[in-house]
Short mmCIF file of C-alpha atoms in Angstrom, two decimals:
data_model
loop_
_atom_site.label_atom_id
_atom_site.label_comp_id
_atom_site.label_asym_id
_atom_site.label_seq_id
_atom_site.Cartn_x
_atom_site.Cartn_y
_atom_site.Cartn_z
CA MET Z 1 0.73 -9.52 -10.70
CA PRO Z 2 2.52 -12.13 -12.81
CA ALA Z 3 6.13 -11.26 -13.52
CA ASP Z 4 5.50 -11.25 -17.34
CA GLU Z 5 2.87 -8.53 -16.89
CA ALA Z 6 5.07 -6.19 -14.84
CA PRO Z 7 6.14 -2.91 -16.29
CA ASP Z 8 9.62 -3.09 -17.67
CA LEU Z 9 11.43 -0.53 -15.56
CA SER Z 10 15.14 -0.93 -15.02
CA ARG Z 11 15.03 0.31 -11.42
CA PRO Z 12 11.91 -0.32 -9.44
CA THR Z 13 10.91 2.46 -7.06
CA THR Z 14 10.12 1.95 -3.38
CA TRP Z 15 6.32 2.32 -3.96
CA GLN Z 16 6.09 0.37 -7.24
CA PRO Z 17 4.99 -3.00 -5.63
CA LEU Z 18 1.73 -1.23 -4.68
CA GLN Z 19 0.76 -1.37 -8.36
CA SER Z 20 -0.04 -5.01 -7.79
CA PRO Z 21 -3.73 -5.09 -6.55
CA MET Z 22 -3.22 -8.17 -4.39
CA PHE Z 23 0.02 -6.86 -2.84
CA ARG Z 24 -1.72 -3.55 -2.20
CA MET Z 25 -4.59 -5.36 -0.35
CA PHE Z 26 -2.05 -7.37 1.67
CA TRP Z 27 -0.09 -4.29 2.52
CA LEU Z 28 -3.10 -2.29 3.77
CA ALA Z 29 -4.31 -5.25 5.81
CA SER Z 30 -0.83 -5.74 7.23
CA LEU Z 31 -0.70 -2.03 8.13
CA ALA Z 32 -3.97 -2.38 10.15
CA SER Z 33 -2.79 -5.56 11.85
CA ASN Z 34 0.65 -4.04 12.69
CA LEU Z 35 -1.10 -0.99 14.15
CA GLY Z 36 -3.06 -3.21 16.46
CA THR Z 37 0.06 -5.26 17.39
CA TRP Z 38 1.93 -2.16 18.44
CA ILE Z 39 -1.00 -0.82 20.45
CA HIS Z 40 -1.21 -4.25 22.13
CA GLU Z 41 2.59 -4.32 22.89
CA VAL Z 42 2.41 -0.93 24.66
CA GLY Z 43 -0.55 -2.24 26.70
CA ALA Z 44 1.30 -5.46 27.70
CA SER Z 45 4.59 -3.79 28.61
CA TRP Z 46 2.99 -1.02 30.60
CA LEU Z 47 0.59 -3.31 32.34
CA MET Z 48 3.57 -5.38 33.61
CA THR Z 49 5.11 -2.17 35.09
CA ASP Z 50 1.89 -1.62 36.94
CA LEU Z 51 1.61 -5.22 38.23
CA VAL Z 52 5.25 -5.68 39.45
CA ASP Z 53 8.27 -3.53 40.15
CA SER Z 54 10.87 -5.81 38.52
CA ALA Z 55 13.16 -5.14 35.56
CA VAL Z 56 13.37 -8.83 34.90
CA MET Z 57 9.57 -9.28 34.65
CA VAL Z 58 9.30 -6.26 32.32
CA SER Z 59 11.93 -7.71 30.08
CA ALA Z 60 10.24 -11.10 30.28
CA VAL Z 61 7.23 -9.69 28.32
CA ARG Z 62 9.33 -9.43 25.22
CA THR Z 63 11.15 -12.70 25.99
CA SER Z 64 7.80 -14.59 26.31
CA MET Z 65 6.86 -13.27 22.83
CA SER Z 66 10.19 -14.38 21.35
CA LEU Z 67 10.58 -17.83 22.84
CA PRO Z 68 7.88 -19.52 20.71
CA ILE Z 69 9.56 -18.14 17.62
CA LEU Z 70 12.86 -19.66 18.75
CA PHE Z 71 11.39 -23.17 19.34
CA LEU Z 72 8.49 -23.33 16.86
CA ALA Z 73 9.55 -21.26 13.82
CA LEU Z 74 11.05 -24.12 11.89
CA PRO Z 75 8.07 -26.48 12.41
CA ALA Z 76 5.85 -23.54 11.41
CA GLY Z 77 7.93 -23.04 8.28
CA VAL Z 78 7.54 -26.73 7.41
CA LEU Z 79 3.81 -26.40 7.76
CA ALA Z 80 3.79 -23.36 5.48
CA ASP Z 81 5.73 -25.24 2.78
CA ARG Z 82 3.49 -28.34 3.07
CA MET Z 83 -0.09 -26.98 3.49
CA ASP Z 84 -2.11 -24.21 1.85
CA ARG Z 85 -0.66 -21.01 3.12
CA ARG Z 86 -3.94 -19.15 2.82
CA HIS Z 87 -5.71 -21.62 5.16
CA LEU Z 88 -2.80 -21.54 7.62
CA LEU Z 89 -2.84 -17.69 7.67
CA ILE Z 90 -6.57 -17.69 8.36
CA MET Z 91 -6.17 -20.03 11.32
CA THR Z 92 -3.37 -17.95 12.83
CA GLN Z 93 -5.44 -14.75 12.59
CA LEU Z 94 -8.35 -16.50 14.42
CA LEU Z 95 -5.96 -17.69 17.13
CA MET Z 96 -4.40 -14.31 17.79
CA LEU Z 97 -7.85 -12.63 17.68
CA SER Z 98 -9.00 -15.03 20.47
CA VAL Z 99 -5.94 -14.42 22.56
CA ALA Z 100 -6.20 -10.61 22.30
CA ALA Z 101 -9.92 -10.71 23.15
CA THR Z 102 -9.16 -12.87 26.22
CA MET Z 103 -6.49 -10.50 27.41
CA ALA Z 104 -8.92 -7.52 26.95
CA ALA Z 105 -11.61 -9.27 29.04
CA LEU Z 106 -9.25 -10.33 31.84
CA SER Z 107 -7.59 -6.90 32.10
CA TRP Z 108 -10.95 -5.13 32.02
CA ALA Z 109 -12.07 -7.29 34.92
CA GLU Z 110 -8.73 -6.64 36.70
CA ARG Z 111 -8.07 -10.34 36.92
CA VAL Z 112 -4.54 -10.37 35.33
CA HIS Z 113 -1.66 -11.94 37.26
CA PRO Z 114 1.93 -11.27 36.11
CA MET Z 115 2.48 -14.88 35.20
CA GLY Z 116 -0.88 -15.02 33.43
CA LEU Z 117 0.15 -12.00 31.40
CA LEU Z 118 3.36 -13.74 30.37
CA GLY Z 119 1.42 -16.91 29.53
CA LEU Z 120 -1.09 -15.12 27.28
CA THR Z 121 1.75 -13.19 25.67
CA MET Z 122 3.50 -16.45 24.93
CA LEU Z 123 0.30 -17.79 23.39
CA MET Z 124 0.17 -14.66 21.16
CA GLY Z 125 3.78 -15.42 20.22
CA ILE Z 126 2.75 -18.93 19.15
CA GLY Z 127 0.19 -17.38 16.83
CA MET Z 128 2.76 -14.96 15.47
CA VAL Z 129 5.35 -17.73 14.86
CA LEU Z 130 2.78 -19.60 12.77
CA HIS Z 131 1.93 -16.40 10.90
CA MET Z 132 5.31 -14.74 10.17
CA PRO Z 133 7.13 -17.38 8.02
CA THR Z 134 3.92 -18.05 6.16
CA TRP Z 135 3.25 -14.37 5.49
CA GLN Z 136 6.83 -13.63 4.48
CA ALA Z 137 7.07 -16.67 2.20
CA SER Z 138 3.83 -15.44 0.41
CA THR Z 139 5.33 -12.02 -0.53
CA PRO Z 140 7.25 -13.30 -3.66
CA GLU Z 141 3.94 -14.61 -5.04
CA LEU Z 142 2.55 -11.03 -5.10
CA VAL Z 143 5.29 -9.19 -7.03
CA PRO Z 144 7.95 -9.97 -9.71
CA ARG Z 145 11.28 -11.13 -8.41
CA ARG Z 146 13.08 -7.93 -9.41
CA MET Z 147 10.72 -5.99 -7.12
CA LEU Z 148 11.22 -8.24 -4.16
CA PRO Z 149 13.75 -5.87 -2.29
CA GLN Z 150 11.19 -3.12 -2.77
CA ALA Z 151 8.32 -5.29 -1.55
CA VAL Z 152 10.33 -6.23 1.59
CA ALA Z 153 11.01 -2.56 2.11
CA MET Z 154 7.31 -1.80 1.75
CA GLY Z 155 6.68 -4.45 4.42
CA SER Z 156 9.06 -2.60 6.64
CA ILE Z 157 7.30 0.70 5.89
CA SER Z 158 3.96 -0.86 6.86
CA PHE Z 159 5.41 -2.21 10.07
CA ASN Z 160 7.13 1.02 10.94
CA LEU Z 161 4.24 3.33 9.90
CA ALA Z 162 2.24 1.33 12.46
CA ARG Z 163 5.05 1.61 14.97
CA SER Z 164 5.24 5.40 14.53
CA VAL Z 165 1.45 5.78 15.26
CA GLY Z 166 0.40 2.67 17.17
CA PRO Z 167 2.46 3.17 20.36
CA ALA Z 168 1.29 6.76 20.75
CA VAL Z 169 -2.30 5.64 20.24
CA GLY Z 170 -1.65 2.74 22.67
CA GLY Z 171 -0.25 5.16 25.21
CA ILE Z 172 -3.33 7.35 24.96
CA LEU Z 173 -5.64 4.30 25.23
CA VAL Z 174 -3.82 2.85 28.20
CA GLY Z 175 -3.65 6.21 29.94
CA SER Z 176 -7.35 7.02 29.30
CA PHE Z 177 -9.13 3.73 29.57
CA GLY Z 178 -6.61 1.10 30.78
CA ALA Z 179 -4.60 -1.74 29.17
CA TRP Z 180 -7.82 -3.65 28.25
CA SER Z 181 -8.60 -1.10 25.49
CA ALA Z 182 -5.23 -1.71 23.78
CA PHE Z 183 -5.92 -5.46 23.67
CA ALA Z 184 -9.44 -4.93 22.42
CA VAL Z 185 -8.23 -2.77 19.52
CA ASN Z 186 -5.70 -5.40 18.57
CA ALA Z 187 -8.39 -8.06 18.48
CA CYS Z 188 -10.43 -5.85 16.06
CA SER Z 189 -7.35 -5.30 13.86
CA PHE Z 190 -7.22 -8.89 12.77
CA ALA Z 191 -10.55 -8.54 10.92
CA GLY Z 192 -8.98 -6.72 7.96
CA VAL Z 193 -6.42 -9.42 7.43
CA LEU Z 194 -9.07 -12.10 7.51
CA VAL Z 195 -11.11 -10.33 4.88
CA VAL Z 196 -8.05 -10.14 2.52
CA LEU Z 197 -7.17 -13.77 3.11
CA ILE Z 198 -10.72 -14.92 2.43
CA THR Z 199 -10.79 -13.03 -0.92
CA TRP Z 200 -7.26 -14.27 -1.95
CA LYS Z 201 -7.62 -16.76 -4.77
CA ARG Z 202 -4.39 -18.73 -4.82
CA THR Z 203 -3.52 -21.13 -7.66
CA ARG Z 204 -0.26 -22.40 -6.18
CA LEU Z 205 -0.66 -25.24 -3.66
CA GLU Z 206 2.05 -26.58 -1.36
CA HIS Z 207 2.75 -30.26 -1.04
CA SER Z 208 5.10 -32.59 0.82
CA ASN Z 209 6.78 -34.17 -2.21
CA GLY Z 210 6.46 -37.55 -0.42
CA LYS Z 211 8.72 -36.46 2.45
CA SER Z 212 7.86 -36.76 6.11
CA PHE Z 213 7.58 -33.77 8.39
CA VAL Z 214 10.96 -34.46 9.90
CA GLU Z 215 12.59 -34.95 6.53
CA SER Z 216 11.16 -31.57 5.32
CA MET Z 217 12.47 -29.90 8.43
CA THR Z 218 15.91 -31.39 7.93
CA GLU Z 219 15.92 -30.40 4.33
CA GLY Z 220 15.35 -26.71 5.24
CA MET Z 221 18.04 -26.74 7.85
CA ARG Z 222 20.53 -28.41 5.55
CA PHE Z 223 19.98 -25.71 2.91
CA VAL Z 224 20.54 -22.89 5.40
CA ARG Z 225 23.69 -24.68 6.74
CA ASP Z 226 25.18 -25.31 3.30
CA ASP Z 227 24.30 -22.05 1.59
CA ARG Z 228 27.02 -19.46 2.39
CA THR Z 229 24.83 -16.37 2.07
CA MET Z 230 22.01 -17.71 4.25
CA ARG Z 231 24.50 -18.81 6.88
CA HIS Z 232 26.05 -15.42 6.99
CA VAL Z 233 22.66 -13.64 7.10
CA LEU Z 234 21.60 -15.65 10.16
CA LEU Z 235 24.89 -14.97 11.93
CA ARG Z 236 24.67 -11.27 11.32
CA VAL Z 237 21.03 -11.09 12.47
CA LEU Z 238 22.09 -12.71 15.76
CA MET Z 239 25.19 -10.49 16.19
CA PHE Z 240 23.08 -7.40 15.73
CA VAL Z 241 19.91 -8.19 17.65
CA LEU Z 242 21.66 -9.72 20.73
CA PRO Z 243 23.10 -6.35 21.88
CA ALA Z 244 20.47 -4.14 20.06
CA SER Z 245 17.62 -5.81 21.97
CA ALA Z 246 18.68 -3.76 25.07
CA MET Z 247 16.89 -0.85 23.41
CA TRP Z 248 13.57 -2.71 23.33
CA SER Z 249 13.78 -4.45 26.73
CA GLN Z 250 14.90 -1.44 28.69
CA LEU Z 251 12.96 1.30 26.99
CA PRO Z 252 9.85 0.99 29.29
CA LEU Z 253 12.13 1.36 32.36
CA ILE Z 254 14.05 4.24 30.85
CA ALA Z 255 10.79 6.02 30.06
CA ARG Z 256 9.31 5.49 33.52
CA TYR Z 257 12.30 5.92 35.87
CA GLN Z 258 14.92 7.95 33.96
CA LEU Z 259 12.69 10.30 31.88
CA LEU Z 260 9.81 10.21 34.39
CA TRP Z 261 7.30 9.66 31.59
CA GLY Z 262 3.96 7.90 31.83
CA SER Z 263 2.45 5.51 29.26
CA ARG Z 264 1.81 8.25 26.78
CA GLY Z 265 5.44 9.31 26.86
CA PHE Z 266 6.52 5.67 26.37
CA GLY Z 267 4.17 5.41 23.42
CA LEU Z 268 5.79 8.57 21.98
CA LEU Z 269 9.24 7.08 22.25
CA ILE Z 270 8.12 3.84 20.49
CA GLY Z 271 6.44 6.02 17.89
CA GLY Z 272 9.77 7.85 17.33
CA LEU Z 273 11.40 4.50 16.54
CA GLY Z 274 8.75 3.86 13.92
CA LEU Z 275 9.07 7.36 12.45
CA GLY Z 276 12.77 6.88 12.03
CA ALA Z 277 12.32 3.56 10.38
CA VAL Z 278 9.82 5.04 7.89
CA LEU Z 279 12.17 7.89 7.06
CA GLY Z 280 15.09 5.40 6.68
CA ALA Z 281 13.09 3.30 4.28
CA PHE Z 282 13.19 6.11 1.73
CA LEU Z 283 16.97 6.29 1.91
CA ILE Z 284 18.02 2.65 2.18
CA ASP Z 285 18.05 1.83 -1.59
CA ARG Z 286 20.18 4.90 -2.43
CA VAL Z 287 22.73 4.31 0.44
CA ARG Z 288 22.91 0.56 -0.27
CA ARG Z 289 23.82 1.18 -3.91
CA ARG Z 290 26.59 3.49 -2.86
CA LEU Z 291 28.06 1.50 0.06
CA GLY Z 292 26.99 -2.12 -0.75
CA SER Z 293 25.14 -4.33 1.74
CA ASP Z 294 28.18 -5.36 3.77
CA GLN Z 295 29.57 -1.88 4.38
CA LEU Z 296 26.04 -0.54 5.02
CA LEU Z 297 25.52 -3.11 7.79
CA THR Z 298 28.82 -2.32 9.47
CA VAL Z 299 28.34 1.48 9.37
CA THR Z 300 24.74 1.28 10.54
CA MET Z 301 25.63 -0.94 13.57
CA LEU Z 302 28.37 1.48 14.60
CA VAL Z 303 25.98 4.43 14.36
CA PHE Z 304 23.39 2.42 16.35
CA ALA Z 305 25.99 1.88 19.12
CA VAL Z 306 26.71 5.59 19.47
CA LEU Z 307 23.05 6.52 19.49
CA LEU Z 308 22.26 3.82 22.06
CA ALA Z 309 24.91 5.08 24.40
CA CYS Z 310 23.55 8.67 24.05
CA LEU Z 311 20.02 7.35 24.90
CA ALA Z 312 21.31 5.77 28.14
CA ALA Z 313 22.96 8.97 29.18
CA SER Z 314 20.04 11.25 28.38
CA THR Z 315 17.65 12.61 30.99
CA SER Z 316 16.04 15.08 28.59
CA LYS Z 317 12.68 14.07 27.01
CA ILE Z 318 13.24 16.13 23.89
CA LEU Z 319 16.81 14.91 23.41
CA SER Z 320 15.78 11.28 23.97
CA PHE Z 321 13.12 11.52 21.27
CA LEU Z 322 15.62 13.06 18.86
CA ILE Z 323 17.94 10.10 19.57
CA ILE Z 324 15.21 7.53 19.23
CA VAL Z 325 14.22 8.59 15.69
CA PRO Z 326 17.57 7.73 14.02
CA LEU Z 327 17.80 4.57 16.20
CA GLY Z 328 14.59 3.43 14.50
CA GLY Z 329 16.12 4.11 11.08
CA CYS Z 330 19.24 2.08 11.92
CA TRP Z 331 17.21 -0.85 13.22
CA MET Z 332 15.13 -0.93 10.06
CA THR Z 333 18.12 -0.63 7.79
CA VAL Z 334 20.02 -3.61 9.24
CA LEU Z 335 17.04 -5.97 9.42
CA THR Z 336 15.50 -4.99 6.09
CA THR Z 337 18.81 -5.52 4.30
CA LEU Z 338 19.23 -8.98 5.87
CA ASN Z 339 15.58 -9.95 5.34
CA ALA Z 340 15.62 -9.00 1.61
CA THR Z 341 18.91 -10.82 1.15
CA ALA Z 342 17.44 -14.03 2.67
CA GLN Z 343 14.25 -13.83 0.47
CA MET Z 344 16.32 -13.29 -2.69
CA THR Z 345 18.59 -16.24 -1.76
CA LEU Z 346 15.93 -18.83 -0.86
CA PRO Z 347 14.37 -21.10 -3.56
CA GLN Z 348 10.55 -21.04 -3.61
CA PRO Z 349 9.98 -24.60 -2.35
CA LEU Z 350 12.13 -23.90 0.76
CA ARG Z 351 11.23 -20.22 1.30
CA ALA Z 352 9.00 -20.63 4.37
CA ARG Z 353 11.50 -22.97 6.10
CA GLY Z 354 14.40 -20.61 5.28
CA MET Z 355 12.49 -17.60 6.53
CA ALA Z 356 11.63 -19.56 9.64
CA CYS Z 357 15.36 -20.01 10.34
CA TYR Z 358 15.78 -16.28 9.82
CA LEU Z 359 13.03 -15.61 12.36
CA MET Z 360 14.66 -18.17 14.82
CA SER Z 361 17.93 -16.24 14.67
CA LEU Z 362 16.05 -12.96 15.26
CA ALA Z 363 14.14 -14.45 18.18
CA LEU Z 364 17.22 -16.03 19.72
CA GLY Z 365 18.98 -12.66 19.77
CA MET Z 366 15.88 -10.92 21.13
CA ALA Z 367 15.07 -13.50 23.83
CA ALA Z 368 18.70 -14.03 25.01
CA GLY Z 369 19.48 -10.35 24.83
CA SER Z 370 16.38 -9.31 26.75
CA MET Z 371 17.22 -11.74 29.52
CA ILE Z 372 20.87 -10.60 29.71
CA TRP Z 373 20.10 -6.92 29.74
CA GLY Z 374 17.17 -7.38 32.15
CA GLN Z 375 19.56 -9.13 34.68
CA ILE Z 376 22.16 -6.38 34.28
CA ALA Z 377 19.44 -3.74 34.82
CA GLN Z 378 18.24 -5.55 37.88
CA LEU Z 379 21.79 -5.63 39.32
CA ALA Z 380 22.81 -2.12 38.34
CA SER Z 381 20.34 0.12 36.39
CA PRO Z 382 18.59 0.21 33.03
CA ALA Z 383 21.00 2.88 31.85
CA THR Z 384 24.02 0.81 32.75
CA SER Z 385 22.51 -2.16 30.94
CA VAL Z 386 22.06 -0.12 27.78
CA ILE Z 387 25.57 1.31 27.92
CA VAL Z 388 27.10 -2.18 28.13
CA ALA Z 389 25.04 -3.25 25.13
CA ALA Z 390 26.24 -0.16 23.27
CA GLY Z 391 29.82 -1.21 23.99
CA VAL Z 392 29.22 -4.75 22.63
CA LEU Z 393 27.76 -3.52 19.27
CA PRO Z 394 30.99 -2.19 17.72
CA VAL Z 395 32.70 -5.56 18.48
CA MET Z 396 29.84 -7.37 16.75
CA ALA Z 397 29.97 -4.97 13.79
CA LEU Z 398 33.66 -5.49 13.23
CA VAL Z 399 33.54 -9.31 13.67
CA GLY Z 400 30.54 -9.39 11.26
CA LYS Z 401 32.62 -7.89 8.46
CA SER Z 402 34.17 -11.30 7.81
CA TRP Z 403 30.74 -12.73 7.04
CA SER Z 404 29.70 -11.19 3.74
CA VAL Z 405 26.10 -11.32 2.66
CA GLY Z 406 27.02 -10.64 -1.01
CA THR Z 407 25.84 -8.05 -3.51
CA SER Z 408 22.62 -9.58 -4.81
CA LEU Z 409 20.45 -6.67 -3.59
CA THR Z 410 22.52 -4.00 -5.29
CA GLU Z 411 22.62 -6.01 -8.49
CA ASP Z 412 18.86 -6.62 -8.54
CA SER Z 413 17.72 -3.22 -7.51
#
């Protein structure tokens, strides 16, 4: 929907971006793809716990997905700013479909080795790193600028609706049929995205402006370095995700050894995170207007730390689920606020490269954090690892107060 055709409402609602037909198609396709991705992730994490008894190897599943983002996100962003984003997205969907189908076939035949699982997971991560900055940079083409925070929030709702359902479905599939079924469903989920991309008639075409690939990469890095808001966004992403990644890397071990749950229980916990994130999406605009982005980030990180410590101490299945739900809301609130701030700050010609830098900061925190907390869990216990991470979070929250991300979201929403 062109901006000049948008309804003139002073305060867009959370759901208003769905009035754009193309955004609505993208959103539904993304929901299906995210559903498959979460089903896949449960399959990969649980399969590793079956293959080896090692906290480091279980944590390495998430690290292997994050490392390609760390090293390849910026080149992927340059590609997305230089070549037709529609064509690039179609190629990434085909790559990820092929990897998921290969994982399904190998696990069905019981021919998966732990290192092979990590290798295929890393290949899936390469597909995702090509997909994510391109997909996120395309969002502003689908809605008016004033609806961009709501469009980003809708993207978070899609992701977290899938996370609230997908892991539970993944747990049922893995428990009933084996990990191969989770990978097969993920392979099928890419079909909806491909249909939408094939029918998307773009008029905007990217070009290099006569600059080399390296010059384009340097231009994106220079903007992020020199722009105060973007620099602060990346620092705050890193400072949150580095300790908060303990929740993701240690949750399979807490589910199996502390709560004595199987794959279905693990899926239920991940689903609780998604449920909390969806519920939080309905509150974030209201709370952000009252507190402002900076104070919202600080308060949410402190609440996350308290909840994380409670999760580490809990041996009750019901209590752990009740803790997990608000944890998901806190995770979504921090990252949606920072993501929307980045997209509002970046100029259109540099948007994919800027979002690539955002994803690199996210991946660096996830990869480094997963390795750190995995090593601590190996030396002590998963619960100890999570408690240490919970102790680091308040320090990061207070230090981050000196890096303001501004008030652009509250002004625009």
